[in-house]
Coordinates of C-alpha atoms in Angstrom, one line a residue:
Chain A
X22 CA 68.3 101.3 97.6
X23 CA 70.9 102.5 95.2
X24 CA 70.0 103.6 91.7
X25 CA 73.1 102.4 89.9
X26 CA 75.5 99.6 90.4
X27 CA 79.1 98.6 90.8
X28 CA 79.7 96.2 88.0
X29 CA 81.3 96.8 84.7
X30 CA 79.9 93.8 82.9
X31 CA 77.8 96.0 80.6
X32 CA 81.0 97.1 78.8
X33 CA 82.7 93.7 78.8
X34 CA 81.7 93.2 75.2
X35 CA 84.1 95.9 74.2
X36 CA 87.3 95.2 76.1
X37 CA 89.3 95.4 72.9
X38 CA 88.6 99.1 72.3
X39 CA 89.4 100.0 75.9
X40 CA 92.5 98.0 76.1
X41 CA 93.6 99.2 72.7
X42 CA 93.3 102.8 73.7
X43 CA 95.1 102.1 76.9
X44 CA 97.9 100.4 75.1
X45 CA 98.1 103.1 72.5
X46 CA 98.2 105.8 75.2
X47 CA 100.9 103.9 76.9
X48 CA 102.9 103.7 73.7
X49 CA 102.5 107.5 73.1
X50 CA 103.4 108.4 76.7
X51 CA 106.5 106.2 76.9
X52 CA 107.9 107.0 73.4
X53 CA 108.8 103.4 72.9
X54 CA 111.1 102.1 70.3
X55 CA 110.0 101.3 66.7
X56 CA 110.4 97.6 67.4
X57 CA 108.2 97.7 70.5
X58 CA 105.7 99.8 68.6
X59 CA 105.5 97.1 65.9
X60 CA 104.9 94.5 68.6
X61 CA 102.2 96.7 70.2
X62 CA 100.4 97.2 66.8
X63 CA 100.4 93.4 66.4
X64 CA 98.9 92.9 69.8
X65 CA 96.2 95.5 69.0
X66 CA 95.5 93.9 65.7
X67 CA 95.2 90.4 67.3
X68 CA 92.8 91.9 69.9
X69 CA 90.7 93.3 67.1
X70 CA 90.6 90.1 65.1
X71 CA 89.9 87.8 68.0
X72 CA 87.2 89.9 69.6
X73 CA 84.2 90.3 67.3
X74 CA 82.5 93.7 67.8
X75 CA 79.3 92.9 69.7
X76 CA 76.3 95.1 69.1
X77 CA 76.3 97.4 72.1
X78 CA 74.0 100.4 71.8
X79 CA 74.9 103.6 73.7
X80 CA 73.1 106.9 73.8
X81 CA 76.4 108.6 73.1
X82 CA 79.3 108.2 70.6
X83 CA 81.3 105.1 71.3
X84 CA 84.5 107.0 71.6
X85 CA 83.0 109.1 74.4
X86 CA 81.8 106.1 76.3
X87 CA 85.0 104.2 75.8
X88 CA 87.0 107.1 77.2
X89 CA 84.5 107.5 80.1
X90 CA 85.0 103.8 80.9
X91 CA 88.7 104.3 81.1
X92 CA 88.2 107.2 83.5
X93 CA 85.9 105.2 85.7
X94 CA 88.2 102.2 85.7
X95 CA 91.4 104.2 86.4
X96 CA 89.8 106.3 89.2
X97 CA 88.3 103.2 90.8
X98 CA 91.8 101.7 90.8
X99 CA 93.2 104.9 92.3
X100 CA 90.5 105.1 94.9
X101 CA 89.4 108.5 93.8
X102 CA 86.0 110.1 93.3
X103 CA 85.3 112.7 90.6
X104 CA 83.0 115.6 89.9
X105 CA 82.4 117.8 86.9
X106 CA 81.3 121.4 86.3
X107 CA 80.1 121.9 82.7
X108 CA 79.1 124.9 80.8
X109 CA 79.3 124.6 77.0
X110 CA 79.3 120.8 77.1
X111 CA 76.1 121.1 79.2
X112 CA 76.1 117.6 80.7
X113 CA 77.7 115.7 77.9
X114 CA 80.7 114.7 80.0
X115 CA 78.6 113.4 82.9
X116 CA 76.1 111.7 80.5
X117 CA 79.1 109.8 79.1
X118 CA 80.5 108.9 82.6
X119 CA 77.1 107.6 83.8
X120 CA 76.5 105.6 80.6
X121 CA 79.2 103.3 82.1
X122 CA 77.8 100.6 84.4
X123 CA 79.5 101.0 87.8
X124 CA 80.0 104.7 87.4
X125 CA 78.6 105.2 90.9
X126 CA 81.9 103.7 92.3
X127 CA 83.7 106.8 91.1
X128 CA 81.3 109.6 89.9
X129 CA 80.0 111.7 92.7
X130 CA 78.1 114.7 91.3
X131 CA 78.2 117.6 89.0
X132 CA 76.9 121.0 88.0
X133 CA 75.7 122.3 84.7
X134 CA 76.0 126.0 85.0
X135 CA 74.9 127.2 81.6
X136 CA 73.7 130.7 82.4
X137 CA 76.2 133.2 84.0
X138 CA 73.8 133.6 86.9
X139 CA 73.9 129.8 87.4
X140 CA 77.7 130.0 87.7
X141 CA 77.2 132.6 90.4
X142 CA 74.4 130.8 92.2
X143 CA 75.5 127.2 92.0
X144 CA 79.3 127.5 92.1
X145 CA 79.8 130.8 93.9
X146 CA 81.7 132.3 90.9
X147 CA 82.1 136.0 91.6
X148 CA 80.2 138.3 89.2
X149 CA 83.3 140.5 89.1
X150 CA 85.4 137.6 87.8
X151 CA 82.9 136.9 85.1
X152 CA 82.7 140.5 84.1
X153 CA 86.4 141.1 84.2
X154 CA 87.6 137.9 82.4
X155 CA 84.5 136.7 80.6
X156 CA 82.7 133.4 81.3
X157 CA 85.1 131.7 78.9
X158 CA 88.3 132.3 80.8
X159 CA 91.0 130.5 82.8
X160 CA 89.8 132.4 85.9
X161 CA 86.2 131.2 85.6
X162 CA 87.1 127.7 84.6
X163 CA 89.4 127.4 87.6
X164 CA 86.9 128.7 90.0
X165 CA 84.3 126.3 88.6
X166 CA 86.6 123.3 89.1
X167 CA 87.8 124.5 92.6
X168 CA 84.2 125.0 93.8
X169 CA 82.9 121.8 92.3
X170 CA 85.5 120.0 94.5
X171 CA 84.5 122.1 97.5
X172 CA 80.8 121.5 97.0
X173 CA 81.0 117.7 96.4
X174 CA 82.7 114.7 97.9
X175 CA 85.1 114.4 95.0
X176 CA 88.9 114.2 95.0
X177 CA 89.2 115.6 91.5
X178 CA 86.9 117.9 89.5
X179 CA 87.2 119.1 85.9
X180 CA 85.4 122.2 84.6
X181 CA 84.6 123.1 81.0
X182 CA 83.5 126.5 79.6
X183 CA 83.6 127.5 76.0
X184 CA 81.9 128.7 72.9
X185 CA 80.2 125.9 71.1
X186 CA 78.5 128.2 68.5
X187 CA 77.0 128.8 66.1
X188 CA 77.1 132.3 67.6
X189 CA 78.8 133.8 70.6
X190 CA 82.4 134.1 69.4
X191 CA 84.4 137.1 68.7
X192 CA 87.9 137.9 67.2
X193 CA 89.7 137.2 70.4
X194 CA 87.7 134.2 71.4
X195 CA 86.2 132.6 68.3
X196 CA 83.7 129.8 68.2
X197 CA 85.5 126.6 69.2
X198 CA 87.4 128.3 72.1
X199 CA 87.1 126.1 75.2
X200 CA 88.8 126.5 78.6
X201 CA 89.4 123.5 80.9
X202 CA 90.4 123.4 84.5
X203 CA 91.3 120.7 86.9
X204 CA 91.2 120.9 90.7
X205 CA 92.4 118.4 93.3
X206 CA 91.0 118.4 96.8
X207 CA 94.5 118.2 98.3
X208 CA 96.2 120.7 96.0
X209 CA 97.6 124.1 97.0
X210 CA 94.6 126.4 96.5
X211 CA 96.8 128.9 94.7
X212 CA 97.9 126.3 92.1
X213 CA 96.0 127.3 89.0
X214 CA 95.7 124.5 86.6
X215 CA 93.8 125.6 83.5
X216 CA 94.2 125.6 79.8
X217 CA 92.5 127.3 76.8
X218 CA 92.1 125.3 73.6
X219 CA 90.9 126.3 70.1
X220 CA 89.1 123.5 68.4
X221 CA 88.1 125.6 65.4
X222 CA 84.6 125.8 64.1
X223 CA 83.8 122.1 63.9
X224 CA 80.1 122.9 64.4
X225 CA 78.3 122.9 67.7
X226 CA 78.1 119.1 68.1
X227 CA 81.7 118.6 66.9
X228 CA 83.1 121.2 69.3
X229 CA 81.1 119.8 72.2
X230 CA 82.3 116.3 71.4
X231 CA 86.0 117.3 71.3
X232 CA 85.6 119.3 74.5
X233 CA 84.0 116.4 76.3
X234 CA 86.8 114.0 75.1
X235 CA 89.4 116.5 76.4
X236 CA 87.6 116.8 79.7
X237 CA 87.5 113.1 80.1
X238 CA 91.2 112.8 79.6
X239 CA 91.7 115.4 82.3
X240 CA 89.7 113.2 84.7
X241 CA 92.3 110.4 84.4
X242 CA 94.1 110.2 87.8
X243 CA 97.5 111.0 86.3
X244 CA 96.4 113.7 83.9
X245 CA 98.4 116.9 83.6
X246 CA 97.4 120.2 82.2
X247 CA 99.6 123.1 81.1
X248 CA 99.8 125.9 83.6
X249 CA 97.4 128.7 82.6
Chain B
X266 CA 81.2 137.2 76.5
X267 CA 78.5 134.6 76.4
X268 CA 79.3 131.0 75.7
X269 CA 76.4 130.0 73.8
X270 CA 73.9 131.8 71.6
X271 CA 70.3 132.6 70.9
X272 CA 69.7 131.4 67.5
X273 CA 68.0 128.2 66.4
X274 CA 69.4 128.1 62.9
X275 CA 71.5 125.0 63.6
X276 CA 68.3 123.0 63.7
X277 CA 66.6 124.6 60.8
X278 CA 67.6 121.7 58.6
X279 CA 65.2 119.5 60.5
X280 CA 62.0 121.5 60.7
X281 CA 60.0 118.6 59.4
X282 CA 60.8 116.3 62.3
X283 CA 60.1 118.9 64.9
X284 CA 56.9 120.2 63.3
X285 CA 55.8 116.6 62.6
X286 CA 56.2 115.7 66.3
X287 CA 54.3 118.9 67.3
X288 CA 51.5 118.1 65.0
X289 CA 51.3 114.5 66.1
X290 CA 51.3 115.5 69.7
X291 CA 48.6 118.0 69.0
X292 CA 46.5 115.3 67.3
X293 CA 47.0 112.9 70.2
X294 CA 46.2 115.5 72.8
X295 CA 43.0 116.8 71.1
X296 CA 41.6 113.4 70.2
X297 CA 40.7 114.8 66.8
X298 CA 38.3 113.1 64.5
X299 CA 39.3 110.4 62.0
X300 CA 38.9 112.8 59.1
X301 CA 41.1 115.5 60.6
X302 CA 43.6 112.8 61.5
X303 CA 43.7 111.8 57.9
X304 CA 44.4 115.4 56.8
X305 CA 47.1 115.6 59.4
X306 CA 48.8 112.5 58.2
X307 CA 48.8 113.9 54.7
X308 CA 50.3 117.2 55.9
X309 CA 53.0 115.2 57.7
X310 CA 53.6 113.1 54.6
X311 CA 53.9 116.2 52.5
X312 CA 56.4 117.7 54.9
X313 CA 58.5 114.6 54.8
X314 CA 58.5 114.4 51.0
X315 CA 59.2 118.1 50.5
X316 CA 62.0 118.4 53.0
X317 CA 64.9 116.1 52.2
X318 CA 66.7 114.9 55.4
X319 CA 69.9 116.9 55.6
X320 CA 72.9 115.3 57.2
X321 CA 72.9 116.8 60.7
X322 CA 75.2 115.1 63.2
X323 CA 74.4 115.1 66.8
X324 CA 76.2 113.6 69.8
X325 CA 72.9 112.1 71.0
X326 CA 70.0 110.2 69.5
X327 CA 68.0 112.3 67.1
X328 CA 64.7 111.7 68.9
X329 CA 66.2 113.1 72.1
X330 CA 67.5 116.2 70.4
X331 CA 64.3 116.7 68.5
X332 CA 62.3 116.6 71.7
X333 CA 64.8 118.8 73.5
X334 CA 64.4 121.3 70.6
X335 CA 60.6 121.3 71.2
X336 CA 61.2 122.0 74.9
X337 CA 63.5 124.9 74.1
X338 CA 61.1 126.4 71.5
X339 CA 58.0 126.0 73.7
X340 CA 59.5 127.4 76.8
X341 CA 61.0 130.3 74.9
X342 CA 57.5 131.1 73.6
X343 CA 56.2 130.8 77.1
X344 CA 58.9 133.0 78.5
X345 CA 59.9 130.4 81.0
X346 CA 63.4 129.2 82.1
X347 CA 64.0 125.6 83.1
X348 CA 66.3 123.5 85.3
X349 CA 67.0 119.8 85.7
X350 CA 68.1 117.5 88.6
X351 CA 69.3 114.2 87.3
X352 CA 70.3 111.0 89.0
X353 CA 70.0 107.8 86.9
X354 CA 70.1 109.8 83.6
X355 CA 73.3 111.4 84.9
X356 CA 73.3 114.5 82.6
X357 CA 71.6 113.0 79.5
X358 CA 68.6 115.3 79.7
X359 CA 70.8 118.4 80.0
X360 CA 73.2 117.2 77.3
X361 CA 70.2 116.9 75.0
X362 CA 68.8 120.3 75.9
X363 CA 72.2 122.0 75.3
X364 CA 72.8 120.2 72.0
X365 CA 70.1 122.6 70.7
X366 CA 71.5 126.0 69.5
X367 CA 69.8 128.7 71.4
X368 CA 69.3 126.5 74.5
X369 CA 70.7 129.4 76.6
X370 CA 67.5 131.3 76.0
X371 CA 65.7 128.8 78.2
X372 CA 68.0 126.4 80.0
X373 CA 69.4 127.8 83.2
X374 CA 71.2 125.2 85.2
X375 CA 71.2 121.7 86.6
X376 CA 72.5 119.2 89.0
X377 CA 73.7 115.7 88.6
X378 CA 73.3 114.2 92.0
X379 CA 74.5 110.7 91.4
X380 CA 75.6 109.6 94.9
X381 CA 73.2 109.8 97.8
X382 CA 75.6 112.2 99.5
X383 CA 75.5 114.5 96.5
X384 CA 71.7 114.6 96.8
X385 CA 72.2 115.7 100.4
X386 CA 75.0 118.2 99.7
X387 CA 73.9 119.7 96.4
X388 CA 70.1 119.7 96.7
X389 CA 69.6 119.6 100.5
X390 CA 67.7 116.3 100.4
X391 CA 67.3 115.1 103.9
X392 CA 69.2 111.9 104.8
X393 CA 66.1 110.8 106.7
X394 CA 64.0 111.0 103.6
X395 CA 66.5 109.0 101.6
X396 CA 66.8 106.4 104.3
X397 CA 63.0 106.2 104.8
X398 CA 61.8 106.2 101.2
X399 CA 64.9 105.2 99.3
X400 CA 66.7 107.3 96.7
X401 CA 64.3 106.1 94.0
X402 CA 61.1 107.4 95.5
X403 CA 58.4 110.1 95.0
X404 CA 59.6 111.9 98.1
X405 CA 63.2 112.2 96.9
X406 CA 62.3 113.1 93.3
X407 CA 59.9 115.8 94.5
X408 CA 62.5 117.3 96.8
X409 CA 65.1 117.2 94.0
X410 CA 62.8 119.1 91.7
X411 CA 61.7 121.6 94.3
X412 CA 65.2 122.4 95.4
X413 CA 66.4 122.6 91.8
X414 CA 63.9 125.4 91.3
X415 CA 64.9 127.0 94.6
X416 CA 68.7 126.9 93.9
X417 CA 68.4 128.2 90.3
X418 CA 66.7 131.0 88.4
X419 CA 64.3 128.6 86.7
X420 CA 60.5 128.7 86.6
X421 CA 60.2 124.9 86.1
X422 CA 62.4 122.0 87.1
X423 CA 62.2 118.3 86.5
X424 CA 63.9 115.6 88.5
X425 CA 64.8 112.1 87.5
X426 CA 65.8 109.3 89.9
X427 CA 65.7 105.6 89.0
X428 CA 67.4 102.3 88.6
X429 CA 69.1 102.0 85.2
X430 CA 70.8 98.7 86.0
X431 CA 72.2 96.3 85.2
X432 CA 72.2 95.9 89.0
X433 CA 70.6 97.8 91.9
X434 CA 67.0 96.6 91.5
X435 CA 64.9 94.5 93.9
X436 CA 61.5 92.9 93.8
X437 CA 59.7 96.0 94.9
X438 CA 61.7 98.4 92.6
X439 CA 63.1 96.4 89.7
X440 CA 65.7 97.7 87.2
X441 CA 63.8 100.1 84.9
X442 CA 61.9 101.8 87.8
X443 CA 62.2 105.6 87.4
X444 CA 60.6 108.3 89.4
X445 CA 59.9 111.8 87.9
X446 CA 58.9 115.0 89.6
X447 CA 58.1 118.4 88.3
X448 CA 58.2 121.7 90.3
X449 CA 57.0 125.1 89.4
X450 CA 58.3 128.2 91.1
X451 CA 54.9 129.6 91.7
X452 CA 53.2 126.4 92.8
X453 CA 51.8 125.6 96.2
X454 CA 54.8 124.1 98.0
X455 CA 52.5 121.3 99.3
X456 CA 51.5 120.3 95.9
X457 CA 53.3 117.0 95.2
X458 CA 53.7 116.3 91.5
X459 CA 55.6 113.1 91.0
X460 CA 55.2 109.9 89.2
X461 CA 56.8 106.4 89.2
X462 CA 57.2 104.5 85.9
X463 CA 58.4 101.1 85.1
X464 CA 60.2 100.9 81.8
X465 CA 61.1 97.2 82.2
X466 CA 64.7 96.0 81.7
X467 CA 65.5 97.7 78.4
X468 CA 69.2 97.7 79.3
X469 CA 71.0 100.5 80.9
X470 CA 71.2 102.7 77.8
X471 CA 67.6 102.0 76.8
X472 CA 66.2 102.8 80.3
X473 CA 68.2 106.0 80.4
X474 CA 67.0 107.0 76.9
X475 CA 63.3 106.4 77.8
X476 CA 63.7 108.2 81.1
X477 CA 65.3 111.2 79.4
X478 CA 62.5 111.4 76.7
X479 CA 60.0 111.3 79.5
X480 CA 61.7 114.0 81.5
X481 CA 61.9 116.2 78.4
X482 CA 58.1 115.8 77.9
X483 CA 57.6 117.0 81.5
X484 CA 59.7 120.1 80.7
X485 CA 57.0 121.3 78.2
X486 CA 55.3 124.3 79.6
X487 CA 51.8 122.6 79.6
X488 CA 53.0 119.2 80.8
X489 CA 50.9 117.5 83.4
X490 CA 51.9 114.5 85.6
X491 CA 49.8 112.2 87.7
X492 CA 49.6 113.0 91.3
X493 CA 52.0 110.8 93.2

């Protein structure tokens, strides 16, 4: 008895969005010529015109589920399993991943460590590290990602910790500050791959949405992150 | 440095919804007389008319955030902390809880144990129990809830495991079958409080939404559940 499935047919009514984004990402990554770019735009336009938007209802914003679907597809193709450790996004990234039919092919498990004590209890984050660097820090994010890999069967884990507001910010780390980390099972354990971003005060939901989108991008098999 | 906050002002633009639901629940629970019911309906109507709906954007359906907000408020009032263990809902319940400003007052931590191995690794569910009863069973849901309490600082935990589809169902447990369990820290460990529901095939998102709403109801301090 499995509780999910390994088909992607539930999203098949939206291939245009997914393919569009993939194409656009490809274009951005490869810095293609203006002529090629024009061709690409035409392809995207054709896809839009020829594929009427069917009425698919999701519990989450379409852009989030679309990106989650790309993550599932790309990791399935790469034969990699993923895990997530969330603090300020509080489950939003995993909710998006599991909205995608067939998520069980790729998504293994995750932790929502909202309270500091939960970070300590569930992910073995040292209280000293939290006290020294703060719960929104490269050190804590990295330990969350590293331990999420250790405690699961995943090949890659991404961690998110930040200040979604409306309160909790200060001058040094205002509301909208979010730290991301990415850990690979086979990586050098001393390799710290974490990044701090400032989304500004987009409101609690807005900050959480942007943070979740960013975390999903980091779950792509070939994602890179600046050195923290 | 804390990453969230302890104010509820972000939801203050929607008191009518929240209070309406609370009043309606009260009416249902207490089986009040028709006359009282009429008074109540009038109160609700007045609240609706006098409180123009402000434009609050959430990442999740309003009904989910509204119910999550009730859960946070009621548990704050009861001085109880909560945890969640999710399988088929994959983080949706926790995403709703943490969409509410001030969630950190009440929400401690949670587990998304999507793969069977994750249930074993993260929540110490016995492989024997999974093999004997299936991952969608009262036994597994109960163990998930019990161990979520044990592994967190929460007073109450709710677990959700089910078949969101589109595949994974069979004749005995069709798509839409979801099992819930509720554990209290101070409860008799032999007290099994779990329930199996059949939502029917509402589609993957529809089943997940109904399951999340049901789980949130079970997180109310005075929630009861049928004996499994």
